Coordinates of N, CA and C in Angstrom, one line a residue:
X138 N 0.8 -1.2 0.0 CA 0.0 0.0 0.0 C 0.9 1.2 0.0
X139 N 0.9 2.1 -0.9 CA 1.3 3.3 -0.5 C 1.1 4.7 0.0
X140 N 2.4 5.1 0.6 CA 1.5 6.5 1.4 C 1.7 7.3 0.7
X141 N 0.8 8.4 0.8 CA 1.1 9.7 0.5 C 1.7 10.5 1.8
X142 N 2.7 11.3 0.9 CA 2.8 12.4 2.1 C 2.9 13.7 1.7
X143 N 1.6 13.5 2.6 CA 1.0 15.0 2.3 C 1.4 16.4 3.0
X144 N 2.7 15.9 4.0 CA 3.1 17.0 5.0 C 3.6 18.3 4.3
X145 N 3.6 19.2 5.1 CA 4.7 20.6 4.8 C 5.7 20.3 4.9
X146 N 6.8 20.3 3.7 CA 8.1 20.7 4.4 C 8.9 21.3 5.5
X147 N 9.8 21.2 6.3 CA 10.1 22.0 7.2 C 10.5 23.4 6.8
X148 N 10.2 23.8 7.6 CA 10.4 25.7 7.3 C 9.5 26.0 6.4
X149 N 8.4 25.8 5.5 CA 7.8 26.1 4.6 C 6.3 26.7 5.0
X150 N 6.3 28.3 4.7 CA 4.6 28.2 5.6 C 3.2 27.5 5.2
X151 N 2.3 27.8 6.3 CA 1.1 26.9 5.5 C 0.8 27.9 4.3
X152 N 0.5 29.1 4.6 CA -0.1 30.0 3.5 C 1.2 31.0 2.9
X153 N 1.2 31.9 1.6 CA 1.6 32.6 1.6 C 0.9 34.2 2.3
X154 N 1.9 34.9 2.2 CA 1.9 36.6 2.7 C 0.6 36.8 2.6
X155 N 0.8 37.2 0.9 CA -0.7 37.6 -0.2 C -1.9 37.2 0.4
X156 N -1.9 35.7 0.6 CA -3.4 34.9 1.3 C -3.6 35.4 2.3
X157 N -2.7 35.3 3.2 CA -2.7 35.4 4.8 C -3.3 37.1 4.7
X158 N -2.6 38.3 3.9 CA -3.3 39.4 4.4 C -4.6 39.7 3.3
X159 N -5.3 38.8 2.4 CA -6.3 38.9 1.5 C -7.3 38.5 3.1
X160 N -7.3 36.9 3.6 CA -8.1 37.0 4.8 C -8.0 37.3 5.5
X161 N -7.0 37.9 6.4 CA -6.8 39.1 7.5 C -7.8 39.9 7.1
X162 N -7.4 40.7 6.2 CA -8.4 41.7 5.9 C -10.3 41.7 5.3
X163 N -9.9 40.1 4.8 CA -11.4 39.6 4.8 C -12.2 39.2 6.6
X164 N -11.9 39.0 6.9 CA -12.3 39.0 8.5 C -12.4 40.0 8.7
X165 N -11.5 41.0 8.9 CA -11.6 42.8 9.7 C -13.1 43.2 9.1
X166 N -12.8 42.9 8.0 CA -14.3 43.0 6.8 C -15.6 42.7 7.4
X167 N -15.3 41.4 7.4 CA -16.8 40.9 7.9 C -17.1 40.9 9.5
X168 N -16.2 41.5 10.4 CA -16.3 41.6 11.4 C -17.1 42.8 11.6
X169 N -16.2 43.8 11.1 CA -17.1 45.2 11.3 C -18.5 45.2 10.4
X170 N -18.6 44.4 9.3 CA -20.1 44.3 9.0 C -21.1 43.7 9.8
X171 N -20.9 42.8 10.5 CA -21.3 42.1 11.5 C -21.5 43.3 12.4
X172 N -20.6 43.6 13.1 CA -20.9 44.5 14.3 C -21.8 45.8 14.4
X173 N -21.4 46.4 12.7 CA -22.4 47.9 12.7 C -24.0 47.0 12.4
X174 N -24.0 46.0 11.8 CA -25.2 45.4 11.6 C -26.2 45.3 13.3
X175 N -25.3 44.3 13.9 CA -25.8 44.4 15.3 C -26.1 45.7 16.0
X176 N -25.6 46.6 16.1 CA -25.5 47.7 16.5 C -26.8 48.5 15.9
X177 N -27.4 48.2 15.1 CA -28.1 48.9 14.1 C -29.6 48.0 14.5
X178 N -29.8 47.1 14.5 CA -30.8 46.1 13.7 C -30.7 45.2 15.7
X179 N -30.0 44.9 16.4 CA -30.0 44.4 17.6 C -30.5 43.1 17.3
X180 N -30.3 42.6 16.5 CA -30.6 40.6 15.4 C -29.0 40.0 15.6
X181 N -28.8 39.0 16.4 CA -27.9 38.0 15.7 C -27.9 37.4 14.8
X182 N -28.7 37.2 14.0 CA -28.5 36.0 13.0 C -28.2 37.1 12.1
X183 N -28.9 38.5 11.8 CA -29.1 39.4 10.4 C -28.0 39.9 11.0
X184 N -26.8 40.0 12.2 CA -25.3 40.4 12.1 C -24.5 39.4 11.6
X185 N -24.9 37.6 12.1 CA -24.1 36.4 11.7 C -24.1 36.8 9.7
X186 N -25.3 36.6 9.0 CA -25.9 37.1 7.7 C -24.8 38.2 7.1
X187 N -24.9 39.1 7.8 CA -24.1 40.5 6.9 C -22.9 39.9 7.3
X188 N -21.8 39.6 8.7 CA -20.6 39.2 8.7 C -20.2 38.2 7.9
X189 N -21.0 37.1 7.1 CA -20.6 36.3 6.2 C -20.9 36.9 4.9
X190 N -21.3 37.6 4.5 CA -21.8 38.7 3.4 C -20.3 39.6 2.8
X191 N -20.0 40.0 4.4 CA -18.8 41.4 4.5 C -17.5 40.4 4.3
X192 N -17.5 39.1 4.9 CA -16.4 38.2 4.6 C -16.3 38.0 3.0
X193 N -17.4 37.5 2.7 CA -16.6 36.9 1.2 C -17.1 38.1 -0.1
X194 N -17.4 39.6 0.3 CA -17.4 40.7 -0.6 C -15.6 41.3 -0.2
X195 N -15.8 41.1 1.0 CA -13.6 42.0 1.5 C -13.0 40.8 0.7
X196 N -13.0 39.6 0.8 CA -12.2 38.3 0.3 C -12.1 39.3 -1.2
X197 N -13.2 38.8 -1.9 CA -13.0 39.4 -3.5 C -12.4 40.0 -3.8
X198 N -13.0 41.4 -2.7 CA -12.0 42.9 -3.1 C -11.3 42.9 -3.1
X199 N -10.4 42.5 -1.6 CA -8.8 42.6 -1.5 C -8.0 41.9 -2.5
X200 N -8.9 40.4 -2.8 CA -8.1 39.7 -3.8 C -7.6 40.2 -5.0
X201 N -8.7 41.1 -5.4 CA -8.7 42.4 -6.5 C -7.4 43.0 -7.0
X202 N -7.5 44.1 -5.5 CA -6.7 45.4 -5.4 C -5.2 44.8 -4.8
X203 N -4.9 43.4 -4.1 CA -3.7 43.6 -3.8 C -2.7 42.4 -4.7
X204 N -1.9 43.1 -5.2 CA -1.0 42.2 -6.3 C 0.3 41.7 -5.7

């Protein structure tokens, strides 16, 4: 039977830079959408709703604008 190995190399990161700060900044995204939503509307689910909304519209963007 053979294995696969699917490990990381040593020293190699999981993600690059690029990814790591496209979703950094997709979270900050959908955090603060989430939060002015709550703030606004006093609904968890319609802040859960817009914070996954604000996540994958910041994902797009940043993916966009940062090269």
């Amino acid at each position: 039977m053979s294995q696969n190995n699917t490990q990381q190399p040593a020293g190699q990161p999981l993600l690059g830079l690029r990814s790591a700060i496209v979703l950094v900044f997709g979270v900050l995204t959908g955090i603060g959408a989430g939060l002015l939503t709550y703030l606004a509307q006093r609904s968890a689910p319609a802040a859960l709703l817009a914070a996954g909304a604000g996540f994958g519209a910041g994902v797009l963007f940043f993916h966009t604008i940062i090269s």
